Coordinates of C-alpha atoms and ligand atoms in Angstrom, one line a residue:
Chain N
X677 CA 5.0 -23.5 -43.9
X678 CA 4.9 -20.1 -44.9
X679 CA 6.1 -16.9 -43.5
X680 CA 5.3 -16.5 -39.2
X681 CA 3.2 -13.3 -38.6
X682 CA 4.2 -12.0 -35.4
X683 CA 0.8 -10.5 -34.9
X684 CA 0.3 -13.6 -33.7
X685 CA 2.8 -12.8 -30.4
X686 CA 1.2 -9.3 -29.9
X687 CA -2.3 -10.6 -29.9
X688 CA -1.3 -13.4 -27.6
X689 CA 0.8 -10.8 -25.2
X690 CA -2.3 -8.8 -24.8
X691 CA -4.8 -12.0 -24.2
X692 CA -2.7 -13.1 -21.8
X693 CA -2.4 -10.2 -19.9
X694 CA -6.8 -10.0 -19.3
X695 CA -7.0 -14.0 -18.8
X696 CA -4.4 -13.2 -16.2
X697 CA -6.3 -10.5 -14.4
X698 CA -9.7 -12.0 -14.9
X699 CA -9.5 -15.7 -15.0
X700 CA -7.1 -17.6 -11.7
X701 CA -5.6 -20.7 -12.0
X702 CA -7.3 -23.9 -11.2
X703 CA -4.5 -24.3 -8.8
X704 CA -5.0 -20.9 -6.7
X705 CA -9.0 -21.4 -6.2
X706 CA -8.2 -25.2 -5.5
X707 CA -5.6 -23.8 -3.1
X708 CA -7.8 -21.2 -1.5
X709 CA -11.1 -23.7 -1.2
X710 CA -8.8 -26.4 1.0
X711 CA -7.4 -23.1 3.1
X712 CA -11.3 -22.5 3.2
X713 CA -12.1 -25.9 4.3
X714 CA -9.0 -26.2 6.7
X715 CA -9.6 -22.9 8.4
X716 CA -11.1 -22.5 12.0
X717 CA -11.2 -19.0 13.2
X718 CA -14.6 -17.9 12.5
X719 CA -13.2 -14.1 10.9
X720 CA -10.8 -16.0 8.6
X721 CA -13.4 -18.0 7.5
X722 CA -15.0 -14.7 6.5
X723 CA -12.5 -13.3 4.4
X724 CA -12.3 -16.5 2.3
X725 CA -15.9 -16.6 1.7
X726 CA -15.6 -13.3 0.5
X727 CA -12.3 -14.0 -1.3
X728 CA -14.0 -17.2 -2.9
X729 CA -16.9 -14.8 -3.8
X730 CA -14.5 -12.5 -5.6
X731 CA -13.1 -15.3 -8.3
X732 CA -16.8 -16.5 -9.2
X733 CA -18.0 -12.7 -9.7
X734 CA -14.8 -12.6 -12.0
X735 CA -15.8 -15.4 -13.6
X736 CA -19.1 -14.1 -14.3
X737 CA -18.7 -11.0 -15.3
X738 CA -15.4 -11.6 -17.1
X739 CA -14.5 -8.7 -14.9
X740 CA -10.8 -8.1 -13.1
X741 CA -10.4 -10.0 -9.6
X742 CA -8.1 -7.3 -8.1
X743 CA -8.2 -3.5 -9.3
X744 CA -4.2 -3.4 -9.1
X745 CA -3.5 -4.4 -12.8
X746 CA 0.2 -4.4 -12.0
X747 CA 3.0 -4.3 -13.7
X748 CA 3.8 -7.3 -16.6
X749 CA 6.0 -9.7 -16.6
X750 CA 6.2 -12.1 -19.4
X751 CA 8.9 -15.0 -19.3
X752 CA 9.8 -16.5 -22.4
X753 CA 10.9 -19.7 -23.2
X754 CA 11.9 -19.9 -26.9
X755 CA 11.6 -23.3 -28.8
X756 CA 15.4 -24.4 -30.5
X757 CA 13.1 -25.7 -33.2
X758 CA 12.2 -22.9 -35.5
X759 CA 14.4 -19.2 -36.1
X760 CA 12.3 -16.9 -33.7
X761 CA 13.3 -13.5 -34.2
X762 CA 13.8 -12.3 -30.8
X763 CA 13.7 -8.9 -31.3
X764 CA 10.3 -8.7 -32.8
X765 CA 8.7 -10.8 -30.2
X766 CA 10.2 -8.0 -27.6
X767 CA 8.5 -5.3 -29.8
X768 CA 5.0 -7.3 -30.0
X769 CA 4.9 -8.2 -26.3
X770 CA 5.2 -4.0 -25.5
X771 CA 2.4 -3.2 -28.1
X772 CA 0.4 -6.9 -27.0
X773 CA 0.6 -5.5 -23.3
X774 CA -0.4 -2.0 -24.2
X775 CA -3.2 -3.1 -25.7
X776 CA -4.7 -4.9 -23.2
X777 CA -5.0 -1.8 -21.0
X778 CA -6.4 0.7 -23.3
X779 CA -8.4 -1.9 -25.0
X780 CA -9.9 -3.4 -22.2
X781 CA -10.0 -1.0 -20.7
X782 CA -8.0 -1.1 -17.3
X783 CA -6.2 1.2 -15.1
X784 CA -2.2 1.7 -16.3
X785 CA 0.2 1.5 -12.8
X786 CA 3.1 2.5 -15.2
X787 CA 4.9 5.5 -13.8
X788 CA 7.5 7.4 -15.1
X789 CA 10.2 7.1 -11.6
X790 CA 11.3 10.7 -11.3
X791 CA 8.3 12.8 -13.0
X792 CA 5.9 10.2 -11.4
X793 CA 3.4 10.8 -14.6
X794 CA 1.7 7.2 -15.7
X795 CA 2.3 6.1 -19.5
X796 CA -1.0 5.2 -19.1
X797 CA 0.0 1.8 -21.3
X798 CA 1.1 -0.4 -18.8
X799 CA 4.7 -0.3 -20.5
X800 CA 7.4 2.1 -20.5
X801 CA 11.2 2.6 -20.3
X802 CA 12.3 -1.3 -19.2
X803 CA 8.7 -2.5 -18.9
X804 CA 6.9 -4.6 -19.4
X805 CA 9.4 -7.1 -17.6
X806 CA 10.8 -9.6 -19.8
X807 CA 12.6 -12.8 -19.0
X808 CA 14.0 -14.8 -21.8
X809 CA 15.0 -18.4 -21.8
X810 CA 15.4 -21.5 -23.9
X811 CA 13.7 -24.7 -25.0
X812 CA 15.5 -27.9 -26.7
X813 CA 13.4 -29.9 -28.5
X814 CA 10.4 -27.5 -28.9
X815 CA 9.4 -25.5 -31.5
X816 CA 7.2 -23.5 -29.9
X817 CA 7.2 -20.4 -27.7
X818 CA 5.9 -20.2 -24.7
X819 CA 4.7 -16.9 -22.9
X820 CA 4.2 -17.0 -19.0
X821 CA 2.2 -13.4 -18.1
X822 CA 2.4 -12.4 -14.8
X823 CA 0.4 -9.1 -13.5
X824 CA 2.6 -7.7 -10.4
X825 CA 0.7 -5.9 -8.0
X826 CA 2.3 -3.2 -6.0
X827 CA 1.0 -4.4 -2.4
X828 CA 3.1 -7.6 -2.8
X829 CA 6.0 -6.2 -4.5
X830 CA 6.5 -3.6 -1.9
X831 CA 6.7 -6.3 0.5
X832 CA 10.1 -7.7 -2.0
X833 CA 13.4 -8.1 0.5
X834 CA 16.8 -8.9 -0.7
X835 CA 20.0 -10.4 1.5
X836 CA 23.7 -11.0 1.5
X837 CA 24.8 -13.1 4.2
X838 CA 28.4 -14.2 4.2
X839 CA 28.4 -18.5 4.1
X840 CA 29.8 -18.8 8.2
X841 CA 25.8 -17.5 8.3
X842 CA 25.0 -21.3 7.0
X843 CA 21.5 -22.2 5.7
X844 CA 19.5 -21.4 8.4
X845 CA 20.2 -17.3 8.1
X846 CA 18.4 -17.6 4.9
X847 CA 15.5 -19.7 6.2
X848 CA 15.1 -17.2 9.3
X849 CA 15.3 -14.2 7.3
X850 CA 12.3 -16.1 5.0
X851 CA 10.0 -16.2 8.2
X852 CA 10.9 -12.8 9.0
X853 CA 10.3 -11.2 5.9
X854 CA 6.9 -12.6 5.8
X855 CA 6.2 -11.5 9.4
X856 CA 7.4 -8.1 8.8
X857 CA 4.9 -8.1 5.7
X858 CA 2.1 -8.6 7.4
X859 CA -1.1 -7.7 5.9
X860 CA 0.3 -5.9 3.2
X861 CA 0.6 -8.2 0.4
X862 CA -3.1 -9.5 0.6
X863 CA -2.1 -13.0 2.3
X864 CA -2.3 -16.1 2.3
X865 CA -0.5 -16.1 -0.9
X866 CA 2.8 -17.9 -2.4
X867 CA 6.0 -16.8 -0.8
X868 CA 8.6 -17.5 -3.9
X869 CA 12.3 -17.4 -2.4
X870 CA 15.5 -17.6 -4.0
X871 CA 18.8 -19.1 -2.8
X872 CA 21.8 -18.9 -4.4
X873 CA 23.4 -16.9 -7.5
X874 CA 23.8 -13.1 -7.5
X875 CA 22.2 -10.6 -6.1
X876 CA 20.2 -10.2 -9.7
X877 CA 19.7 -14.1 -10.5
X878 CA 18.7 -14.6 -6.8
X879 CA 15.7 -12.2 -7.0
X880 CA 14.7 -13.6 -10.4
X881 CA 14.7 -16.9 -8.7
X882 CA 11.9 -15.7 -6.2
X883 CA 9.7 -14.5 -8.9
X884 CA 10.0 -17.6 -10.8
X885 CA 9.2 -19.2 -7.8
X886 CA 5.8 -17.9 -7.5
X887 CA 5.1 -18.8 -11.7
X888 CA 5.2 -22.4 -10.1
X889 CA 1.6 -23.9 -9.5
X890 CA 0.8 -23.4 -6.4
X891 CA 2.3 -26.2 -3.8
X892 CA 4.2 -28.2 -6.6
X893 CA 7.0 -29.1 -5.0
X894 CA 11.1 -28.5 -6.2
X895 CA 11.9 -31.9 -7.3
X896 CA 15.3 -31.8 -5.2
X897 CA 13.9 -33.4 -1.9
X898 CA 16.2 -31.1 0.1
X899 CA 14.5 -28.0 -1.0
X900 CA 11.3 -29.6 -1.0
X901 CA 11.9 -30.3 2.3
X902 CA 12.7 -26.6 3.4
X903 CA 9.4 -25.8 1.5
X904 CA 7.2 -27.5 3.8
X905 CA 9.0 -26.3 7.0
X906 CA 9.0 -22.8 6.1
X907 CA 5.1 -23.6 4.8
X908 CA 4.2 -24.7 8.3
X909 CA 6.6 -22.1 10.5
X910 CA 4.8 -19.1 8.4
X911 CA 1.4 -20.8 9.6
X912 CA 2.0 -21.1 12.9
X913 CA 2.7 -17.3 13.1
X914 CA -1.3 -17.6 13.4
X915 CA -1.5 -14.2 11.0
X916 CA -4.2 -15.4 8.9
X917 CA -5.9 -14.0 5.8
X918 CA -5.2 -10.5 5.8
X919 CA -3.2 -10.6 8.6
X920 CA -6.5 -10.5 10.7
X921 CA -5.5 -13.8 12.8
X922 CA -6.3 -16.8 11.5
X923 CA -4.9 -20.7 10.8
X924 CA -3.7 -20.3 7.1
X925 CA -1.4 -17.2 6.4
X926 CA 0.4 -19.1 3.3
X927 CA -0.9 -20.9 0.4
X928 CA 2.7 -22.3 -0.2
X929 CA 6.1 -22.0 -0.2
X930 CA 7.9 -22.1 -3.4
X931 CA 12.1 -22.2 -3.6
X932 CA 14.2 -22.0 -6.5
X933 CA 18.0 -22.3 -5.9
X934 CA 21.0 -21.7 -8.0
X935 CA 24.7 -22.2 -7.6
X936 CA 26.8 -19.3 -5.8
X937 CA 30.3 -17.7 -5.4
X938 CA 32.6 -19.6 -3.2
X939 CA 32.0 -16.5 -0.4
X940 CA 28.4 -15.4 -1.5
X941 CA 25.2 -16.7 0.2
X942 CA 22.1 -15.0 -0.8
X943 CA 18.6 -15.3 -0.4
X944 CA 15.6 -13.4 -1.9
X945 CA 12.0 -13.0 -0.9
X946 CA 9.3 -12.0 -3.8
X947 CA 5.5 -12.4 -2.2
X948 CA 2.6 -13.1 -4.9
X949 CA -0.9 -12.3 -3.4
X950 CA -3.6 -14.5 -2.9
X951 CA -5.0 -14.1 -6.4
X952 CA -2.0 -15.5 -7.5
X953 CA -2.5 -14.5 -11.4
X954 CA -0.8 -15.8 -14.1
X955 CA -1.7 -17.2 -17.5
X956 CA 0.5 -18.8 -20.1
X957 CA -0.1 -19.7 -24.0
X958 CA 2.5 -21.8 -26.4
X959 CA 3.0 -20.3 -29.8
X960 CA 3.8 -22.4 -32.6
X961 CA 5.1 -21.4 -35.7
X962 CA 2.3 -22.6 -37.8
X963 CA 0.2 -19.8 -36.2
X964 CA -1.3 -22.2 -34.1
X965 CA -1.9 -20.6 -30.0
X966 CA -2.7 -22.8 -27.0
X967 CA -4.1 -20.9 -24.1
X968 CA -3.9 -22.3 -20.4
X969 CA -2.4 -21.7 -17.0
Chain R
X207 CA -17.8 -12.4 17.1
X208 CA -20.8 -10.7 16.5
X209 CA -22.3 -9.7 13.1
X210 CA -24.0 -6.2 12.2
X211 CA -26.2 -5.0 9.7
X212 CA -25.7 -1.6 10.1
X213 CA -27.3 2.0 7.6
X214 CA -25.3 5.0 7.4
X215 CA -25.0 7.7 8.5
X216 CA -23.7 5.7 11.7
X217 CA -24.7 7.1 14.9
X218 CA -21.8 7.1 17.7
X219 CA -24.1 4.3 20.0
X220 CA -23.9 2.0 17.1
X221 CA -20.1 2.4 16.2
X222 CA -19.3 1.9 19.8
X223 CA -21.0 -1.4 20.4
X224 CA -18.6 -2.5 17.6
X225 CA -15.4 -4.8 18.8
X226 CA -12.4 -6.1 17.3
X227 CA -13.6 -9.3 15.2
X228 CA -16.9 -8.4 14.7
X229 CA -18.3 -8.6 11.1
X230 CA -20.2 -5.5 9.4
X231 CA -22.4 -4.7 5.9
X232 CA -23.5 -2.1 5.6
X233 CA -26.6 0.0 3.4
X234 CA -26.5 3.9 1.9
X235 CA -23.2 6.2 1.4
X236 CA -19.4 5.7 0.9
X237 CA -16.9 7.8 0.5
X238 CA -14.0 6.9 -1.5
X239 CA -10.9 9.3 -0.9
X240 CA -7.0 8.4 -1.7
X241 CA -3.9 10.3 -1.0
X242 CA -4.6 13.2 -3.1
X243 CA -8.3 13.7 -1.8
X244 CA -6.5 13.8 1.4
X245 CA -3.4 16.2 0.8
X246 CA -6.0 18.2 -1.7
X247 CA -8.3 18.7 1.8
X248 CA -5.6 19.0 4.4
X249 CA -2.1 20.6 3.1
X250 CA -4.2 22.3 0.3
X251 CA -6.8 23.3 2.9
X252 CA -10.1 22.5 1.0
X253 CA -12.8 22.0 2.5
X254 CA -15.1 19.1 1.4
X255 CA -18.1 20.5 -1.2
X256 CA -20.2 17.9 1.5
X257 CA -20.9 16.6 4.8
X258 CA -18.7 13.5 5.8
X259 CA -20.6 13.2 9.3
X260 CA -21.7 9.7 10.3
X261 CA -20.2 8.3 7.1
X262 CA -17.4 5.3 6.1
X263 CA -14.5 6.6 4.2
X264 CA -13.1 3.8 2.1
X265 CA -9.5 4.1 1.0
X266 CA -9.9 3.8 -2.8
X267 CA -8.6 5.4 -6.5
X268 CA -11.8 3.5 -8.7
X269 CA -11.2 2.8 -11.9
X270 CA -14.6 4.4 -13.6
X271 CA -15.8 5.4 -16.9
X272 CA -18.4 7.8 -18.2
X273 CA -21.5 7.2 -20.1
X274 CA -23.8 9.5 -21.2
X275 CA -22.4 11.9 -18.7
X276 CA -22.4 10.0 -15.9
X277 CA -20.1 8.0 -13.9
X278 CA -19.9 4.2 -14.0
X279 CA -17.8 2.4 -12.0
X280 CA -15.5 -0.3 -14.2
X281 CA -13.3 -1.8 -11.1
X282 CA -13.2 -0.4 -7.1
X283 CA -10.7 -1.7 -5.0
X284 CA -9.2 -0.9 -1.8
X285 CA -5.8 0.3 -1.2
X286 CA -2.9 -0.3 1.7
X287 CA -3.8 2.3 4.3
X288 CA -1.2 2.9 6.2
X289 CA 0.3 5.6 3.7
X290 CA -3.0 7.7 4.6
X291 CA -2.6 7.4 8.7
X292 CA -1.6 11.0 9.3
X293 CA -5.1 12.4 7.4
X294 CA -6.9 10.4 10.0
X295 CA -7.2 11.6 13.1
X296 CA -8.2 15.0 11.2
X297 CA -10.7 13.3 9.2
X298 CA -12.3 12.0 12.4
X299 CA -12.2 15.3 14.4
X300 CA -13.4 17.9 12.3
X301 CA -15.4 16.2 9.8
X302 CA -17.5 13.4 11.9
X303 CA -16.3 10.6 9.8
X304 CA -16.9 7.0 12.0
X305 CA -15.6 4.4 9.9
X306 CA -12.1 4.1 7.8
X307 CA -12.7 1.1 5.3
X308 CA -9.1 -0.2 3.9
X309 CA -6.7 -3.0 4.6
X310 CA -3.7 -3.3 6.6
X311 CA -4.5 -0.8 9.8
X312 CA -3.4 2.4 11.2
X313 CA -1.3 3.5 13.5
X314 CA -1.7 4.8 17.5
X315 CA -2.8 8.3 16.5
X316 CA -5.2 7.1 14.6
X317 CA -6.7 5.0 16.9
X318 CA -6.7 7.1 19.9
X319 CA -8.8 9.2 17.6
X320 CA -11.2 6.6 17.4
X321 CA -11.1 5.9 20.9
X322 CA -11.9 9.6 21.7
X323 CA -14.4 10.7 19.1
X324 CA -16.0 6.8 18.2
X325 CA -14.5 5.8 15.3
X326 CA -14.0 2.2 13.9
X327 CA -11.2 1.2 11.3
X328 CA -13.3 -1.6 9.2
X329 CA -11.0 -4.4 7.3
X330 CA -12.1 -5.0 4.0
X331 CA -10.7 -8.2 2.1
X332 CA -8.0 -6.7 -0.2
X333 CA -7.7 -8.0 -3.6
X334 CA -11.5 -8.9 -3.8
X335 CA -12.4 -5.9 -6.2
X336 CA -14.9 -7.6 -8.1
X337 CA -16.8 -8.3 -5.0
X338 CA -16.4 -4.4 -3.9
X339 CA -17.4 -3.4 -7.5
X340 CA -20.8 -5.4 -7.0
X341 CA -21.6 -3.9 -3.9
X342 CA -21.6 -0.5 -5.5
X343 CA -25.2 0.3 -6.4
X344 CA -24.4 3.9 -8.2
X345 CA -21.7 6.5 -8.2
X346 CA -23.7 9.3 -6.7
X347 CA -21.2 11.7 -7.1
X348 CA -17.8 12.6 -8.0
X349 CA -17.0 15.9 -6.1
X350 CA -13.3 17.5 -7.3
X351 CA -13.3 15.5 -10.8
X352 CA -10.1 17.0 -11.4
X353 CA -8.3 15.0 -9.2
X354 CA -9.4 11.6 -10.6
X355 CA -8.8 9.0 -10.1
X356 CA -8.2 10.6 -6.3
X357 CA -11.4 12.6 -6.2
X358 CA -13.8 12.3 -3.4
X359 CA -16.1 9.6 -4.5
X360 CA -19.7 9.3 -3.3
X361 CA -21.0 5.7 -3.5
X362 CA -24.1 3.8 -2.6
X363 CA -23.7 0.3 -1.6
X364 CA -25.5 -2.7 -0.9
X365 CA -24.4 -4.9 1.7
X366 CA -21.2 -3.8 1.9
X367 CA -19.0 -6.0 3.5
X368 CA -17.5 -8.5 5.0
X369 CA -15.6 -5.9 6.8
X370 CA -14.0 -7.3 9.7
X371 CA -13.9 -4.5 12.6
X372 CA -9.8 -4.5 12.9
X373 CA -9.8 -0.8 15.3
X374 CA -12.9 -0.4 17.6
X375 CA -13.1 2.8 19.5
X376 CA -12.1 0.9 22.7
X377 CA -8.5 1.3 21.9
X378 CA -8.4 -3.0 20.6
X379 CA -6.3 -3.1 17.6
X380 CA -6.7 -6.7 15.9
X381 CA -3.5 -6.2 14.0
X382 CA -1.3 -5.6 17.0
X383 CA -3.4 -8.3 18.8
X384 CA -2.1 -11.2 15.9
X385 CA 1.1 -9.5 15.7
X386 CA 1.7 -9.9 19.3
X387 CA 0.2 -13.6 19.7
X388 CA 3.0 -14.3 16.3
X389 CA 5.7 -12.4 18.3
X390 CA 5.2 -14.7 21.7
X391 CA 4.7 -18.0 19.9
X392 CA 7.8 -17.2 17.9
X393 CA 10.8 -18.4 19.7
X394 CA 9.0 -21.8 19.7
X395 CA 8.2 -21.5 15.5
X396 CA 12.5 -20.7 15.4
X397 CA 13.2 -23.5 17.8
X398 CA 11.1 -26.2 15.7
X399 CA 12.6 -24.5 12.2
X400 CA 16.2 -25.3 13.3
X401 CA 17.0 -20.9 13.7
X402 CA 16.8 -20.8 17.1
Ligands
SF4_1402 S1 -1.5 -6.9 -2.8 FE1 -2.2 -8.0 -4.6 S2 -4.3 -8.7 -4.2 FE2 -3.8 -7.1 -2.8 S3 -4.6 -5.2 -3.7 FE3 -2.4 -5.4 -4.3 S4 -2.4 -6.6 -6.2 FE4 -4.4 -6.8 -5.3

């Protein structure tokens, strides 16, 4: 095998970052068509004709879904297999993400914080986002690319309850952060939640949360469990599709959980919208890139 | 719910017949304004190079290109609204605008303004921008250029819509509607989640 050209990354960074915007997950339009189907308020049934409208124009035209291009997140998972060089894969997703806005081209939501001028790139100091884990008996390296809109990411709530507050504080607090969303974050979409860990790791759960397919399940039948009750509380809210009153106002309820401190007991709340983007692709060190969802 | 095929500019008898949960499209003129457009017209105090009477403001920043000198659009989506409430009732007083297009709703003022001068707040289905960006027929116009992408933006549209009538100028707001029906069925959803 000869030497890896990590060209390869950047050109896969910046792929993944239109697929995401232009092309949803078989997943999400399965998920919207049953929320479709299942639907009875005759407004609701509307706004997902209209929203079903919007992915086959996409499709179409090869054109965005949502005009909010987002920020990018990209999480790793890096094959034990073969010596990636980590640092040059950080450097290749920034110029792979870059890219893809001014090639495209597409609007650039990256903002300098205090001077409030846009890079105009889509990347900047700390961005694009990048979460980096590990693979054991892979070779390859996989690239999850997720576009975060600001209407949903505004809508992000954070909590520290103390553990005398019990499980049920973080499942309230769930329902209430959604209802206090309301139609901002474009619903129904995937509420990701995080219990457990740090204040940090238990954010970071709720956005992995949302990477999941949309209504797979955790495999620990506990969580699963508190998936489908949350699911069917946030429904009967009766909020709807763009919080205009209607039977579905969740496509699903995600939850990722970690250990905790002996006196910690968080919970996190990260809301992905209803075109739930993301688009992933597996390097592999004989140049070789795999494209899916 | 009733469904209406309405042609700008909108006459006051035809925005007042409109309820909360009716369906619109709509043919002829949009205006696309942002933040900017707004603090450029009001806290800057310029007045608009055209007539907004009778028209739909949409709340918008288009992502656009120019070819051969003129404007094209590339992506038009709608934007949260509520950061734009305190522009409104102005908008609707001294200019004659009769319909807000965004998503998420407005607040009291802005609906009393409706209510007095007949107004409607129209709910477009955020997140659907290629569907918004197919409606567009031509950028007629981009007046204040140098605020792009928060200029004034003059569209024409086809069949613009569904926009679900969320403020009528009856004082019905659908948004505090759901919210309230949510709010009274809650101690029942906390009671069956175990919270209670
Ligand atoms: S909340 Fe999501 S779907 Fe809605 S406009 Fe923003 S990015 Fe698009």
């Amino acid at each position: 095998m000869g030497i890896f050209d990590y060209k390869i990354v950047e050109e896969a960074a910046k792929q993944l970052y239109i697929r995401a915007l232009c092309d949803l997950p078989p997943d999400v339009r399965e998920a919207i068509k049953r929320a479709a189907a299942r639907e009875t308020q005759p407004t609701a049934k509307e706004v997902f004709k209209a929203m079903l409208a919007a992915i086959d124009i996409a499709d179409e035209k090869k054109t965005l879904i949502c005009q909010d291009t987002g920020l990018p997140l990209y999480m790793l998972k890096i094959g034990s297999g073969f010596h990636w060089d980590g640092a040059e894969i950080k450097d290749r997703i920034y110029e792979g993400a870059k890219r893809a806005t001014v090639e495209f081209p597409f609007r650039s939501s990256a903002t300098d914080y205090l001077t409030r001028v846009n890079s105009q790139t889509s990347v900047g100091r700390g961005l694009p986002v990048l979460y980096v884990d590990f693979l054991k008996d892979a070779d390859y390296l996989e690239m999850l690319m997720i576009p975060k809109g600001s209407g949903s990411e505004n809508m992000s709530t954070l909590k520290m309850f103390v553990p005398a507050d019990g499980i049920n504080a973080l499942k309230k607090f769930v329902l209430d952060s959604v209802i206090a969303a309301g139609a901002n974050p474009c619903p129904p979409g995937i509420i990701g939640v995080g219990m457990g860990g740090t204040a940090d790791l238990v954010m970071r759960l709720a956005k992995e949360a949302i990477a999941r397919p949309v209504g797979q399940r955790n495999p620990d039948p506990a969580v699963a469990k508190m998936e489908q009750e949350l699911e069917d509380a946030i429904n009967a809210t009766g909020s709807g599709p763009m919080g205009l009153g209607g039977d579905v106002s969740t496509l699903a309820v995600h939850i990722e959980t970690a250990h905790t401190h002996i006196t910690l007991n968080p919970v996190a709340v990260n809301t992905q919208c209803w075109p739930a983007r993301r688009a992933r692709a597996r390097v592999y060190p004989d140049g070789r890139v795999e494209y899916g969802y | 719910m009733a469904r209406y095929h309405l042609q700008t500019p909108f006459s006051e008898e035809a925005i007042r017949q409109l309820r909360v949960g009716d369906i619109v499209h709509f043919d002829g003129t949009l205006f696309g304004i942002r933040d900017l457009t707004q603090i450029y017209m009001f806290d800057q105090h310029h007045e608009p190079p055209v007539s907004l009477k009778g028209m739909p403001c949409i709340h918008t920043a288009p992502s656009l290109k120019k070819v051969d000198g003129k404007w094209v659009p590339i992506c038009v989506g709608t934007t949260t609204s509520y950061r734009m409430d305190r522009f409104t009732p102005p908008l609707i007083e001294n200019y004659g605008v009769r319909a807000i297009i965004g998503k998420g709703g407005l607040y009291e003022k802005s609906l009393e303004a409706m209510k007095k001068f007949g107004a409607v707040y129209l709910a477009i289905v955020g997140g659907a921008a290629s569907l918004e960006t197919q409606q567009i027929v031509e950028v007629e116009q981009v007046y204040w250029e140098h605020l792009h992408p928060e200029a004034l933006y003059q569209f024409r549209v086809k069949d613009f819509g569904p926009l679900t009538v969320a403020m009528d100028s009856h004082g019905n707001n659908l948004y505090s509607e759901v919210k309230a029906k949510a709010m009274a069925r809650l101690p029942e959803i906390y009671q069956k989640l175990g919270v209670a």
